[in-house]
């Protein structure tokens, strides 16, 4: 098996040294190649959305597409790979991680004129001469949308990567484990797996500690929605129903009050439906909103019958509630809101 080749090469080298009986052969060359691979960590091959992507060295010209995400750029920054980015289109304007938003803002954009989808069109992408392009979903590689396809990128020597749960464009199935998968994959591609595993271990430890503190506590019903954002026809079209946020809530000792309102990621709710539901706590996610707390307070005033309004129970968050390297921060902040006496 390929995984054993470096071990076999090392054993062969040891035998040669002891017996002085090894001559040059194709086997020796194969062993040399295997040994070199063991030292450099390359080549690395990932199966990404059913497509094999092989990297013979660490990418040095990375393009991060928008996709209304900061997961990918934040993951690269968390791994210390910001200097590899030649063009970044991701930004939320704020972060739970000190200095993260400012670091993202300082990254190069490639001076690209984005298309109607606020992302990098094909010709501009090829002009950036990338060796790796990151996209949240397969949408970013769809020719119909005016983007460079994965095959076209491969033809110019660029690798491509679609983030976890992006193959089917169904973030409703996403969990915190997908954030760890993104870290692991970037760790492998850039040969910094040690850094990735350290971040994952720290996150798992932090989340486990929080979950242990709230274990056995009553489970409040939480409404999670985006601040001042409309995605549908109703008053509450940006209420989260499914996805990674439910996993975060569960780990924090809470439950989504609207999990059954839709099978998709978002529920498009009427004001009457929102009013008729017992909401014990409110999580407002800010996307470039400078004052999400004002939006939270307005909602609580609008629905005084909610237990959340009676107790003024809310928290505002941003990037830690999404796919990315900082979910443990969201778990801790939500848990402290829901179960203050446990801390």
Short mmCIF file of C-alpha atoms in Angstrom, two decimals:
data_model
loop_
_atom_site.label_atom_id
_atom_site.label_comp_id
_atom_site.label_asym_id
_atom_site.label_seq_id
_atom_site.Cartn_x
_atom_site.Cartn_y
_atom_site.Cartn_z
CA UNK A 1 0.00 0.00 0.00
CA UNK A 2 1.25 3.54 -0.76
CA UNK A 3 1.11 4.56 2.88
CA UNK A 4 3.85 2.04 3.64
CA UNK A 5 6.30 3.14 0.96
CA UNK A 6 8.27 5.58 3.15
CA UNK A 7 8.61 2.87 5.80
CA UNK A 8 9.76 0.36 3.19
CA UNK A 9 12.25 2.86 1.80
CA UNK A 10 13.69 3.52 5.24
CA UNK A 11 14.07 -0.20 5.93
CA UNK A 12 15.74 -0.75 2.56
CA UNK A 13 18.18 2.06 3.26
CA UNK A 14 19.05 0.55 6.65
CA UNK A 15 19.74 -2.86 5.08
CA UNK A 16 21.99 -1.26 2.47
CA UNK A 17 24.06 0.47 5.13
CA UNK A 18 24.49 -2.74 7.09
CA UNK A 19 25.36 -5.06 4.21
CA UNK A 20 26.94 -2.66 1.68
CA UNK A 21 25.28 -4.85 -0.92
CA UNK A 22 22.96 -2.42 -2.70
CA UNK A 23 23.56 -1.32 -6.26
CA UNK A 24 21.71 1.20 -8.42
CA UNK A 25 18.35 -0.03 -9.64
CA UNK A 26 14.82 1.14 -10.43
CA UNK A 27 13.89 -0.02 -6.94
CA UNK A 28 16.45 2.38 -5.50
CA UNK A 29 14.97 5.25 -7.50
CA UNK A 30 11.50 4.37 -6.26
CA UNK A 31 12.82 4.30 -2.72
CA UNK A 32 14.50 7.69 -3.19
CA UNK A 33 11.23 9.12 -4.46
CA UNK A 34 9.32 7.69 -1.53
CA UNK A 35 11.88 9.03 0.93
CA UNK A 36 11.74 12.49 -0.65
CA UNK A 37 7.96 12.44 -0.43
CA UNK A 38 8.18 11.53 3.24
CA UNK A 39 10.47 14.52 3.87
CA UNK A 40 8.47 17.11 1.91
CA UNK A 41 4.95 15.81 2.50
CA UNK A 42 4.28 15.86 -1.24
CA UNK A 43 2.66 14.85 -3.47
CA UNK A 44 -0.71 15.26 -1.75
CA UNK A 45 -3.93 14.08 -3.40
CA UNK A 46 -7.42 14.97 -2.17
CA UNK A 47 -10.74 13.63 -3.41
CA UNK A 48 -12.78 16.82 -3.58
CA UNK A 49 -16.36 16.61 -4.86
CA UNK A 50 -15.45 13.45 -6.77
CA UNK A 51 -12.46 15.09 -8.43
CA UNK A 52 -8.85 14.21 -7.71
CA UNK A 53 -6.66 17.20 -6.88
CA UNK A 54 -2.92 16.56 -6.60
CA UNK A 55 -0.43 19.06 -5.20
CA UNK A 56 3.31 18.59 -5.67
CA UNK A 57 4.21 21.60 -3.53
CA UNK A 58 2.56 24.18 -1.31
CA UNK A 59 0.47 26.68 -3.31
CA UNK A 60 1.85 30.22 -3.29
CA UNK A 61 -0.75 32.10 -5.38
CA UNK A 62 -4.11 31.45 -3.74
CA UNK A 63 -7.37 33.06 -4.82
CA UNK A 64 -10.26 33.00 -2.36
CA UNK A 65 -13.67 33.45 -3.97
CA UNK A 66 -16.52 35.23 -2.21
CA UNK A 67 -19.51 32.92 -1.79
CA UNK A 68 -20.76 35.07 1.13
CA UNK A 69 -18.28 33.30 3.39
CA UNK A 70 -15.20 33.99 5.47
CA UNK A 71 -14.56 30.35 6.34
CA UNK A 72 -11.87 29.82 3.77
CA UNK A 73 -9.89 33.03 4.26
CA UNK A 74 -10.18 32.73 8.05
CA UNK A 75 -8.91 29.16 7.91
CA UNK A 76 -5.87 30.23 5.89
CA UNK A 77 -5.15 33.07 8.33
CA UNK A 78 -5.56 30.76 11.34
CA UNK A 79 -2.97 28.46 9.76
CA UNK A 80 -0.54 31.34 9.18
CA UNK A 81 -0.95 31.26 5.39
CA UNK A 82 -2.07 34.81 4.70
CA UNK A 83 1.07 35.52 2.67
CA UNK A 84 -0.02 32.89 0.12
CA UNK A 85 -3.14 34.85 -0.85
CA UNK A 86 -2.94 36.98 -4.02
CA UNK A 87 -6.65 37.80 -4.20
CA UNK A 88 -9.37 37.56 -1.55
CA UNK A 89 -13.04 38.41 -2.05
CA UNK A 90 -14.30 37.37 1.40
CA UNK A 91 -15.16 39.80 4.19
CA UNK A 92 -17.75 40.18 6.97
CA UNK A 93 -16.34 43.36 8.47
CA UNK A 94 -16.21 41.91 11.98
CA UNK A 95 -15.06 38.83 13.86
CA UNK A 96 -15.03 37.23 17.31
CA UNK A 97 -11.28 36.72 16.84
CA UNK A 98 -9.32 39.86 17.81
CA UNK A 99 -7.63 41.36 14.75
CA UNK A 100 -9.19 38.90 12.28
CA UNK A 101 -11.44 41.39 10.48
CA UNK A 102 -8.59 43.86 10.18
CA UNK A 103 -6.25 41.15 8.85
CA UNK A 104 -8.80 40.17 6.21
CA UNK A 105 -9.28 43.78 5.19
CA UNK A 106 -5.53 44.15 4.59
CA UNK A 107 -5.34 41.18 2.20
CA UNK A 108 -4.90 41.87 -1.53
CA UNK A 109 -7.99 41.76 -3.70
CA UNK A 110 -6.14 41.35 -6.98
CA UNK A 111 -7.75 44.61 -8.18
CA UNK A 112 -10.43 42.51 -9.82
CA UNK A 113 -13.67 43.90 -11.21
CA UNK A 114 -16.25 41.47 -9.83
CA UNK A 115 -19.29 40.26 -11.76
CA UNK A 116 -22.99 40.49 -10.85
CA UNK A 117 -22.50 37.68 -8.34
CA UNK A 118 -19.85 39.82 -6.59
CA UNK A 119 -17.16 37.33 -7.49
CA UNK A 120 -14.25 36.82 -9.87
CA UNK A 121 -15.17 36.18 -13.54
CA UNK A 122 -13.24 33.69 -15.66
CA UNK A 123 -10.87 35.99 -17.56
CA UNK A 124 -9.96 37.93 -14.45
CA UNK A 125 -9.39 34.68 -12.58
CA UNK A 126 -7.02 33.32 -15.22
CA UNK A 127 -5.22 36.68 -15.28
CA UNK A 128 -4.40 36.29 -11.58
CA UNK A 129 -2.28 33.21 -12.44
CA UNK A 130 -3.44 31.25 -9.38
CA UNK A 131 -2.08 27.87 -8.35
CA UNK A 132 -5.05 27.25 -6.01
CA UNK A 133 -8.61 28.60 -6.08
CA UNK A 134 -10.93 28.14 -3.11
CA UNK A 135 -14.71 28.22 -3.55
CA UNK A 136 -17.44 27.76 -0.97
CA UNK A 137 -19.53 25.63 -3.35
CA UNK A 138 -19.35 24.28 -6.90
CA UNK A 139 -21.21 27.44 -7.96
CA UNK A 140 -17.87 29.24 -8.05
CA UNK A 141 -16.60 26.89 -10.76
CA UNK A 142 -19.76 26.87 -12.91
CA UNK A 143 -19.21 28.08 -16.47
CA UNK A 144 -22.87 29.16 -16.70
CA UNK A 145 -22.15 31.70 -13.99
CA UNK A 146 -19.21 33.13 -15.92
CA UNK A 147 -16.57 31.49 -13.74
CA UNK A 148 -13.49 29.47 -14.66
CA UNK A 149 -14.23 25.76 -14.42
CA UNK A 150 -12.06 23.37 -12.44
CA UNK A 151 -10.86 21.84 -15.71
CA UNK A 152 -9.91 25.25 -17.13
CA UNK A 153 -7.98 26.01 -13.96
CA UNK A 154 -6.22 22.67 -14.16
CA UNK A 155 -5.15 23.47 -17.72
CA UNK A 156 -3.26 26.54 -16.46
CA UNK A 157 -1.69 24.63 -13.58
CA UNK A 158 -4.09 25.70 -10.84
CA UNK A 159 -5.62 23.41 -8.26
CA UNK A 160 -9.17 23.98 -7.01
CA UNK A 161 -11.04 23.18 -3.84
CA UNK A 162 -14.70 23.20 -2.79
CA UNK A 163 -15.34 23.47 0.94
CA UNK A 164 -17.16 20.76 2.97
CA UNK A 165 -20.88 20.42 2.15
CA UNK A 166 -20.30 22.64 -0.89
CA UNK A 167 -20.39 19.80 -3.40
CA UNK A 168 -24.18 19.56 -3.21
CA UNK A 169 -24.58 23.17 -2.12
CA UNK A 170 -26.48 22.03 0.97
CA UNK A 171 -25.20 23.79 4.10
CA UNK A 172 -28.26 22.52 6.00
CA UNK A 173 -26.27 19.34 6.71
CA UNK A 174 -23.19 21.16 7.99
CA UNK A 175 -21.72 20.54 11.45
CA UNK A 176 -18.66 21.68 13.40
CA UNK A 177 -16.88 18.59 12.06
CA UNK A 178 -16.94 20.24 8.63
CA UNK A 179 -14.96 23.16 10.04
CA UNK A 180 -12.36 20.66 11.19
CA UNK A 181 -12.38 18.99 7.77
CA UNK A 182 -11.63 22.33 6.11
CA UNK A 183 -8.72 22.87 8.49
CA UNK A 184 -7.38 19.36 7.86
CA UNK A 185 -7.60 19.68 4.09
CA UNK A 186 -5.80 23.03 4.06
CA UNK A 187 -3.23 21.54 6.44
CA UNK A 188 -2.54 18.74 3.98
CA UNK A 189 -2.45 20.98 0.90
CA UNK A 190 0.02 23.41 2.49
CA UNK A 191 1.97 20.80 4.48
CA UNK A 192 1.03 22.36 7.81
CA UNK A 193 -1.02 19.48 9.18
CA UNK A 194 0.62 19.90 12.57
CA UNK A 195 -0.81 23.41 12.85
CA UNK A 196 -4.24 22.23 11.70
CA UNK A 197 -4.36 19.38 14.20
CA UNK A 198 -3.29 21.71 17.02
CA UNK A 199 -6.13 24.12 16.22
CA UNK A 200 -8.63 21.26 16.01
CA UNK A 201 -7.47 19.78 19.31
CA UNK A 202 -7.74 23.17 21.06
CA UNK A 203 -11.23 23.73 19.66
CA UNK A 204 -12.42 20.26 20.66
CA UNK A 205 -11.01 20.74 24.17
CA UNK A 206 -12.69 24.14 24.58
CA UNK A 207 -16.06 22.88 23.32
CA UNK A 208 -15.92 19.77 25.50
CA UNK A 209 -15.24 21.90 28.58
CA UNK A 210 -18.22 24.15 27.85
CA UNK A 211 -20.55 21.23 27.07
CA UNK A 212 -19.59 19.57 30.35
CA UNK A 213 -20.49 22.71 32.31
CA UNK A 214 -23.99 22.95 30.80
CA UNK A 215 -24.68 19.21 30.89
CA UNK A 216 -28.00 18.42 32.54
CA UNK A 217 -29.24 22.01 32.33
CA UNK A 218 -32.65 22.88 30.89
CA UNK A 219 -32.47 23.37 27.11
CA UNK A 220 -33.72 26.83 26.07
CA UNK A 221 -35.29 27.46 22.65
CA UNK A 222 -33.16 29.87 20.65
CA UNK A 223 -33.98 32.00 17.63
CA UNK A 224 -30.97 32.58 15.37
CA UNK A 225 -31.26 35.14 12.60
CA UNK A 226 -29.26 37.65 10.61
CA UNK A 227 -29.32 41.31 11.53
CA UNK A 228 -31.34 43.55 9.20
CA UNK A 229 -31.31 41.03 6.36
CA UNK A 230 -34.13 39.81 4.11
CA UNK A 231 -33.86 36.61 2.08
CA UNK A 232 -37.51 35.88 1.26
CA UNK A 233 -41.03 37.24 1.15
CA UNK A 234 -41.84 37.29 4.87
CA UNK A 235 -40.77 39.53 7.73
CA UNK A 236 -38.47 36.83 9.09
CA UNK A 237 -36.77 35.31 6.08
CA UNK A 238 -33.28 35.20 7.56
CA UNK A 239 -34.11 32.89 10.48
CA UNK A 240 -31.79 29.88 10.57
CA UNK A 241 -33.52 26.49 10.63
CA UNK A 242 -30.72 24.00 9.98
CA UNK A 243 -26.96 23.66 9.56
CA UNK A 244 -23.84 24.18 11.62
CA UNK A 245 -25.63 26.64 13.88
CA UNK A 246 -27.81 23.86 15.30
CA UNK A 247 -24.68 21.88 16.16
CA UNK A 248 -23.23 24.94 17.90
CA UNK A 249 -26.47 25.47 19.85
CA UNK A 250 -26.56 21.84 20.95
CA UNK A 251 -22.97 21.97 22.17
CA UNK A 252 -23.83 25.16 24.08
CA UNK A 253 -26.83 23.56 25.79
CA UNK A 254 -29.54 25.07 23.59
CA UNK A 255 -31.91 24.12 20.77
CA UNK A 256 -33.14 25.87 17.65
CA UNK A 257 -36.71 27.05 18.19
CA UNK A 258 -37.33 26.90 14.42
CA UNK A 259 -35.50 23.70 13.44
CA UNK A 260 -38.71 22.10 12.15
CA UNK A 261 -39.89 25.22 10.33
CA UNK A 262 -37.95 24.26 7.18
CA UNK A 263 -35.77 21.50 5.79
CA UNK A 264 -33.44 24.03 4.21
CA UNK A 265 -30.90 26.23 5.98
CA UNK A 266 -33.26 29.19 6.34
CA UNK A 267 -36.91 29.42 7.32
CA UNK A 268 -39.06 32.09 5.68
CA UNK A 269 -41.36 32.97 8.61
CA UNK A 270 -44.31 35.27 8.98
CA UNK A 271 -44.48 37.69 11.87
CA UNK A 272 -47.38 35.66 13.28
CA UNK A 273 -45.32 32.45 13.32
CA UNK A 274 -42.46 34.20 15.08
CA UNK A 275 -44.83 35.74 17.61
CA UNK A 276 -46.53 32.42 18.37
CA UNK A 277 -43.24 30.65 19.20
CA UNK A 278 -41.71 30.66 22.66
CA UNK A 279 -38.26 32.16 22.16
CA UNK A 280 -36.12 31.86 25.29
CA UNK A 281 -33.04 33.50 23.81
CA UNK A 282 -31.94 35.39 20.73
CA UNK A 283 -28.73 35.04 18.70
CA UNK A 284 -28.29 37.84 16.17
CA UNK A 285 -25.66 37.22 13.51
CA UNK A 286 -24.11 40.35 12.10
CA UNK A 287 -23.08 40.61 8.46
CA UNK A 288 -21.44 44.03 8.10
CA UNK A 289 -23.98 45.53 10.51
CA UNK A 290 -22.20 48.00 12.81
CA UNK A 291 -24.88 47.74 15.54
CA UNK A 292 -26.46 44.25 15.69
CA UNK A 293 -27.32 44.82 19.37
CA UNK A 294 -29.75 47.58 18.34
CA UNK A 295 -31.52 45.10 16.05
CA UNK A 296 -31.72 42.53 18.86
CA UNK A 297 -33.21 45.07 21.27
CA UNK A 298 -35.75 46.16 18.64
CA UNK A 299 -36.91 42.55 18.19
CA UNK A 300 -37.23 41.97 21.91
CA UNK A 301 -39.32 45.14 22.21
CA UNK A 302 -41.49 44.02 19.29
CA UNK A 303 -42.21 40.64 20.92
CA UNK A 304 -42.54 41.33 24.66
CA UNK A 305 -44.28 37.97 25.16
CA UNK A 306 -41.08 36.08 24.45
CA UNK A 307 -39.22 34.83 27.54
CA UNK A 308 -36.13 36.27 25.82
CA UNK A 309 -37.72 39.72 26.03
CA UNK A 310 -38.73 39.31 29.67
CA UNK A 311 -35.17 38.36 30.61
CA UNK A 312 -33.33 40.44 27.98
CA UNK A 313 -31.53 37.29 26.83
CA UNK A 314 -29.59 37.82 23.63
CA UNK A 315 -26.08 37.72 22.19
CA UNK A 316 -24.63 39.08 18.95
CA UNK A 317 -22.06 37.09 16.97
CA UNK A 318 -20.51 37.04 13.52
CA UNK A 319 -18.02 34.67 11.88
CA UNK A 320 -17.73 32.12 14.69
CA UNK A 321 -21.30 30.94 13.96
CA UNK A 322 -20.37 29.77 10.48
CA UNK A 323 -18.08 27.20 8.93
CA UNK A 324 -14.56 28.19 9.98
CA UNK A 325 -11.83 27.78 12.57
CA UNK A 326 -13.52 29.60 15.48
CA UNK A 327 -16.71 27.68 16.33
CA UNK A 328 -15.51 27.12 19.90
CA UNK A 329 -15.84 30.86 20.53
CA UNK A 330 -19.50 30.77 19.46
CA UNK A 331 -20.21 27.73 21.63
CA UNK A 332 -18.75 29.47 24.67
CA UNK A 333 -20.55 32.81 24.10
CA UNK A 334 -23.92 31.16 23.47
CA UNK A 335 -23.52 28.86 26.49
CA UNK A 336 -22.70 31.79 28.79
CA UNK A 337 -25.82 33.58 27.56
CA UNK A 338 -28.07 30.54 28.04
CA UNK A 339 -26.56 29.23 31.28
CA UNK A 340 -24.76 32.09 33.06
CA UNK A 341 -24.86 30.32 36.42
CA UNK A 342 -22.80 27.43 35.03
CA UNK A 343 -19.78 29.69 34.53
#
